[in-house]
């Protein structure tokens, strides 16, 4: 199982609020730390909000590529529905050259919708936009000269797209939430699947993962081609008690605030305790508890190839995050690898 981090490039809030320059520098330092600690992947999301600095993830990842040596660098996710697939491919192919073959893409429709009015797209075209643009992106990945036509973008007639990626086929994962059609689409296309699970119990996603694998099998893809990734909020400290004490206050503040915007109930300690329980989605605790939970999640979903922590959105400071990355690299990853043989 590959283990890594996803970030929304948060500038923090409350007592840990930072100016944008300092927040960006600290984010790059954390990516370097993750590389040194042996984590497999670091992802940067895409948002267009004041509290996040990730509106141009490929730029952040390119800066990280120049400072790192081994860690793979990915979007998490690229909102493909509101992007030009030609520019998306060019940006990440360039990142692939800078990083010497370490670039990846996770593409999705976007659970946050601020990009749609910003770039002049209509939410009624939410799925149609993504379907068409994913088709074009995959065609560009396969062919240097592209002939294509669609509804939402000018046609291409034997048009070359440069630069080409260093990797023969730039990895493209499909980021999904809970829509069955998205899981079937990923399987039918034979794309690796990145599942964002932020609430409830992870095991509840098993029927959707099965849909993905069944669709991939029907389309003729081998089981090893149908990789599954899992993205969830989490945090690791040296003990369960320390992790909860560090994580809960900021988590409760953030998700209560989001709840006021989206109609969710406020976070309670009872609800939080259910989420950090053995079957709950939050991967929060000491190394042994976290490793056991990752293994439990993998078993429940029929095998997980990649897990990424989302942990810089709970008001944690830079030192806490650096320490957590070190613990993941030196303790959690060895525990998981040993258990998996």
mmCIF file of C-alpha atoms in Angstrom, residues 103-283:
data_model
loop_
_atom_site.group_PDB
_atom_site.id
_atom_site.type_symbol
_atom_site.label_atom_id
_atom_site.label_comp_id
_atom_site.label_asym_id
_atom_site.label_seq_id
_atom_site.Cartn_x
_atom_site.Cartn_y
_atom_site.Cartn_z
ATOM 1 C CA UNK A 103 3.837 13.489 -12.026
ATOM 2 C CA UNK A 104 0.292 12.163 -11.775
ATOM 3 C CA UNK A 105 -3.242 13.516 -12.114
ATOM 4 C CA UNK A 106 -6.389 12.855 -10.146
ATOM 5 C CA UNK A 107 -9.302 14.362 -12.092
ATOM 6 C CA UNK A 108 -12.864 14.899 -10.956
ATOM 7 C CA UNK A 109 -15.969 17.044 -11.277
ATOM 8 C CA UNK A 110 -15.320 18.909 -8.028
ATOM 9 C CA UNK A 111 -17.385 18.734 -4.847
ATOM 10 C CA UNK A 112 -16.876 22.488 -4.361
ATOM 11 C CA UNK A 113 -18.569 24.424 -7.143
ATOM 12 C CA UNK A 114 -16.915 27.848 -7.038
ATOM 13 C CA UNK A 115 -14.919 27.119 -10.228
ATOM 14 C CA UNK A 116 -18.071 26.892 -12.365
ATOM 15 C CA UNK A 117 -19.182 30.546 -12.229
ATOM 16 C CA UNK A 118 -15.561 31.697 -12.044
ATOM 17 C CA UNK A 119 -14.740 30.168 -15.430
ATOM 18 C CA UNK A 120 -18.161 30.683 -17.008
ATOM 19 C CA UNK A 121 -19.629 27.175 -16.888
ATOM 20 C CA UNK A 122 -23.194 26.167 -16.056
ATOM 21 C CA UNK A 123 -23.797 23.691 -13.237
ATOM 22 C CA UNK A 124 -26.558 22.055 -15.269
ATOM 23 C CA UNK A 125 -23.745 20.704 -17.466
ATOM 24 C CA UNK A 126 -21.925 19.261 -14.417
ATOM 25 C CA UNK A 127 -21.649 15.685 -15.691
ATOM 26 C CA UNK A 128 -21.640 16.370 -19.429
ATOM 27 C CA UNK A 129 -18.678 18.724 -19.068
ATOM 28 C CA UNK A 130 -16.657 16.127 -17.209
ATOM 29 C CA UNK A 131 -17.482 13.272 -19.555
ATOM 30 C CA UNK A 132 -16.463 15.239 -22.644
ATOM 31 C CA UNK A 133 -13.308 16.719 -21.150
ATOM 32 C CA UNK A 134 -12.135 13.402 -19.731
ATOM 33 C CA UNK A 135 -12.504 11.861 -23.188
ATOM 34 C CA UNK A 136 -10.321 14.605 -24.669
ATOM 35 C CA UNK A 137 -7.692 14.413 -21.918
ATOM 36 C CA UNK A 138 -7.292 10.665 -22.389
ATOM 37 C CA UNK A 139 -7.061 11.102 -26.160
ATOM 38 C CA UNK A 140 -4.311 13.709 -25.747
ATOM 39 C CA UNK A 141 -2.480 11.341 -23.422
ATOM 40 C CA UNK A 142 -2.571 8.629 -26.086
ATOM 41 C CA UNK A 143 -1.902 10.665 -29.230
ATOM 42 C CA UNK A 144 0.576 13.397 -30.109
ATOM 43 C CA UNK A 145 -1.644 14.605 -32.967
ATOM 44 C CA UNK A 146 -5.273 14.974 -31.925
ATOM 45 C CA UNK A 147 -8.461 15.126 -33.964
ATOM 46 C CA UNK A 148 -11.501 15.683 -31.795
ATOM 47 C CA UNK A 149 -14.773 17.611 -31.591
ATOM 48 C CA UNK A 150 -17.265 18.235 -28.806
ATOM 49 C CA UNK A 151 -19.831 20.625 -27.406
ATOM 50 C CA UNK A 152 -17.899 22.637 -24.839
ATOM 51 C CA UNK A 153 -14.564 23.297 -26.540
ATOM 52 C CA UNK A 154 -13.411 24.218 -30.075
ATOM 53 C CA UNK A 155 -12.582 21.197 -32.230
ATOM 54 C CA UNK A 156 -9.044 19.976 -32.870
ATOM 55 C CA UNK A 157 -8.013 18.856 -36.359
ATOM 56 C CA UNK A 158 -4.782 16.841 -36.384
ATOM 57 C CA UNK A 159 -3.409 19.301 -33.833
ATOM 58 C CA UNK A 160 -0.180 18.381 -31.982
ATOM 59 C CA UNK A 161 -0.066 18.870 -28.207
ATOM 60 C CA UNK A 162 3.324 19.564 -26.598
ATOM 61 C CA UNK A 163 5.269 18.938 -24.484
ATOM 62 C CA UNK A 164 4.826 15.194 -24.139
ATOM 63 C CA UNK A 165 5.232 13.661 -20.694
ATOM 64 C CA UNK A 166 8.424 11.918 -19.624
ATOM 65 C CA UNK A 167 6.372 8.858 -18.654
ATOM 66 C CA UNK A 168 5.048 6.952 -21.635
ATOM 67 C CA UNK A 169 1.533 7.298 -20.244
ATOM 68 C CA UNK A 170 0.958 10.075 -17.712
ATOM 69 C CA UNK A 171 -0.972 8.445 -14.827
ATOM 70 C CA UNK A 172 -4.569 9.673 -14.602
ATOM 71 C CA UNK A 173 -6.715 8.608 -11.629
ATOM 72 C CA UNK A 174 -10.450 9.258 -11.448
ATOM 73 C CA UNK A 175 -11.482 11.013 -8.232
ATOM 74 C CA UNK A 176 -14.956 10.045 -7.026
ATOM 75 C CA UNK A 177 -17.336 10.669 -4.139
ATOM 76 C CA UNK A 178 -20.430 8.502 -3.804
ATOM 77 C CA UNK A 179 -22.054 8.466 -7.267
ATOM 78 C CA UNK A 180 -22.349 4.902 -8.655
ATOM 79 C CA UNK A 181 -22.032 6.131 -12.254
ATOM 80 C CA UNK A 182 -18.604 7.569 -11.472
ATOM 81 C CA UNK A 183 -17.354 4.214 -10.183
ATOM 82 C CA UNK A 184 -18.670 2.425 -13.282
ATOM 83 C CA UNK A 185 -17.091 5.058 -15.546
ATOM 84 C CA UNK A 186 -13.669 4.562 -13.939
ATOM 85 C CA UNK A 187 -13.901 0.794 -14.306
ATOM 86 C CA UNK A 188 -15.100 0.944 -17.910
ATOM 87 C CA UNK A 189 -12.151 3.181 -18.808
ATOM 88 C CA UNK A 190 -9.689 1.100 -16.789
ATOM 89 C CA UNK A 191 -8.594 4.131 -14.778
ATOM 90 C CA UNK A 192 -7.285 3.835 -11.206
ATOM 91 C CA UNK A 193 -9.860 5.035 -8.705
ATOM 92 C CA UNK A 194 -9.348 7.562 -5.900
ATOM 93 C CA UNK A 195 -12.253 7.510 -3.446
ATOM 94 C CA UNK A 196 -12.771 10.464 -1.113
ATOM 95 C CA UNK A 197 -14.412 9.254 2.110
ATOM 96 C CA UNK A 198 -14.892 12.031 4.651
ATOM 97 C CA UNK A 199 -17.766 10.779 6.801
ATOM 98 C CA UNK A 200 -19.461 7.664 8.105
ATOM 99 C CA UNK A 201 -17.878 4.230 7.844
ATOM 100 C CA UNK A 202 -15.434 3.404 5.067
ATOM 101 C CA UNK A 203 -16.811 -0.139 4.672
ATOM 102 C CA UNK A 204 -20.077 1.309 3.325
ATOM 103 C CA UNK A 205 -18.215 2.073 0.088
ATOM 104 C CA UNK A 206 -17.573 -1.619 -0.649
ATOM 105 C CA UNK A 207 -20.615 -2.013 -2.985
ATOM 106 C CA UNK A 208 -19.385 0.950 -5.049
ATOM 107 C CA UNK A 209 -15.845 -0.450 -5.200
ATOM 108 C CA UNK A 210 -17.353 -3.752 -6.362
ATOM 109 C CA UNK A 211 -19.216 -1.876 -9.125
ATOM 110 C CA UNK A 212 -15.890 -0.409 -10.246
ATOM 111 C CA UNK A 213 -14.149 -3.781 -10.364
ATOM 112 C CA UNK A 214 -17.066 -5.462 -12.119
ATOM 113 C CA UNK A 215 -17.188 -2.724 -14.778
ATOM 114 C CA UNK A 216 -13.434 -2.999 -15.299
ATOM 115 C CA UNK A 217 -13.658 -6.779 -15.642
ATOM 116 C CA UNK A 218 -16.446 -6.470 -18.229
ATOM 117 C CA UNK A 219 -14.319 -3.975 -20.161
ATOM 118 C CA UNK A 220 -11.443 -6.464 -20.286
ATOM 119 C CA UNK A 221 -9.056 -4.935 -17.763
ATOM 120 C CA UNK A 222 -6.913 -7.155 -15.544
ATOM 121 C CA UNK A 223 -7.439 -6.906 -11.761
ATOM 122 C CA UNK A 224 -3.982 -5.386 -11.254
ATOM 123 C CA UNK A 225 -4.943 -2.517 -13.593
ATOM 124 C CA UNK A 226 -7.951 -1.603 -11.423
ATOM 125 C CA UNK A 227 -6.173 0.121 -8.569
ATOM 126 C CA UNK A 228 -8.094 1.651 -5.669
ATOM 127 C CA UNK A 229 -6.964 4.657 -3.651
ATOM 128 C CA UNK A 230 -8.596 6.044 -0.513
ATOM 129 C CA UNK A 231 -8.466 9.668 0.649
ATOM 130 C CA UNK A 232 -9.650 10.458 4.192
ATOM 131 C CA UNK A 233 -9.023 13.020 6.911
ATOM 132 C CA UNK A 234 -6.454 11.880 9.437
ATOM 133 C CA UNK A 235 -3.516 12.674 11.694
ATOM 134 C CA UNK A 236 -0.851 10.655 13.493
ATOM 135 C CA UNK A 237 0.915 11.500 16.760
ATOM 136 C CA UNK A 238 2.991 9.355 19.107
ATOM 137 C CA UNK A 239 -0.087 8.245 21.080
ATOM 138 C CA UNK A 240 -3.838 8.055 20.584
ATOM 139 C CA UNK A 241 -4.406 10.610 23.340
ATOM 140 C CA UNK A 242 -1.948 13.110 21.873
ATOM 141 C CA UNK A 243 -3.433 12.758 18.378
ATOM 142 C CA UNK A 244 -6.973 13.395 19.605
ATOM 143 C CA UNK A 245 -5.914 16.365 21.756
ATOM 144 C CA UNK A 246 -4.095 17.925 18.787
ATOM 145 C CA UNK A 247 -6.691 17.187 16.125
ATOM 146 C CA UNK A 248 -10.159 17.465 17.636
ATOM 147 C CA UNK A 249 -10.388 21.236 18.396
ATOM 148 C CA UNK A 250 -9.503 22.344 14.859
ATOM 149 C CA UNK A 251 -11.508 19.557 13.245
ATOM 150 C CA UNK A 252 -14.600 20.496 15.244
ATOM 151 C CA UNK A 253 -14.182 24.178 14.407
ATOM 152 C CA UNK A 254 -13.727 23.597 10.670
ATOM 153 C CA UNK A 255 -16.499 21.051 10.145
ATOM 154 C CA UNK A 256 -18.964 22.987 12.259
ATOM 155 C CA UNK A 257 -18.261 26.058 10.142
ATOM 156 C CA UNK A 258 -18.667 24.052 6.919
ATOM 157 C CA UNK A 259 -21.842 22.588 8.347
ATOM 158 C CA UNK A 260 -23.368 26.041 8.676
ATOM 159 C CA UNK A 261 -22.669 26.587 4.963
ATOM 160 C CA UNK A 262 -23.896 23.178 3.750
ATOM 161 C CA UNK A 263 -26.626 22.265 6.223
ATOM 162 C CA UNK A 264 -24.749 19.708 8.354
ATOM 163 C CA UNK A 265 -25.203 19.481 12.133
ATOM 164 C CA UNK A 266 -22.414 20.809 14.396
ATOM 165 C CA UNK A 267 -19.573 18.452 15.323
ATOM 166 C CA UNK A 268 -19.924 16.857 18.759
ATOM 167 C CA UNK A 269 -17.358 14.869 20.693
ATOM 168 C CA UNK A 270 -19.690 11.851 20.594
ATOM 169 C CA UNK A 271 -19.852 12.059 16.813
ATOM 170 C CA UNK A 272 -16.095 12.509 16.580
ATOM 171 C CA UNK A 273 -15.502 9.452 18.759
ATOM 172 C CA UNK A 274 -17.665 7.405 16.384
ATOM 173 C CA UNK A 275 -15.574 8.577 13.424
ATOM 174 C CA UNK A 276 -12.269 7.580 15.075
ATOM 175 C CA UNK A 277 -13.698 4.218 16.200
ATOM 176 C CA UNK A 278 -12.391 1.093 14.397
ATOM 177 C CA UNK A 279 -14.877 1.312 11.501
ATOM 178 C CA UNK A 280 -15.110 5.113 11.336
ATOM 179 C CA UNK A 281 -13.587 7.131 8.544
ATOM 180 C CA UNK A 282 -11.163 9.349 10.505
ATOM 181 C CA UNK A 283 -7.643 7.886 10.623
#
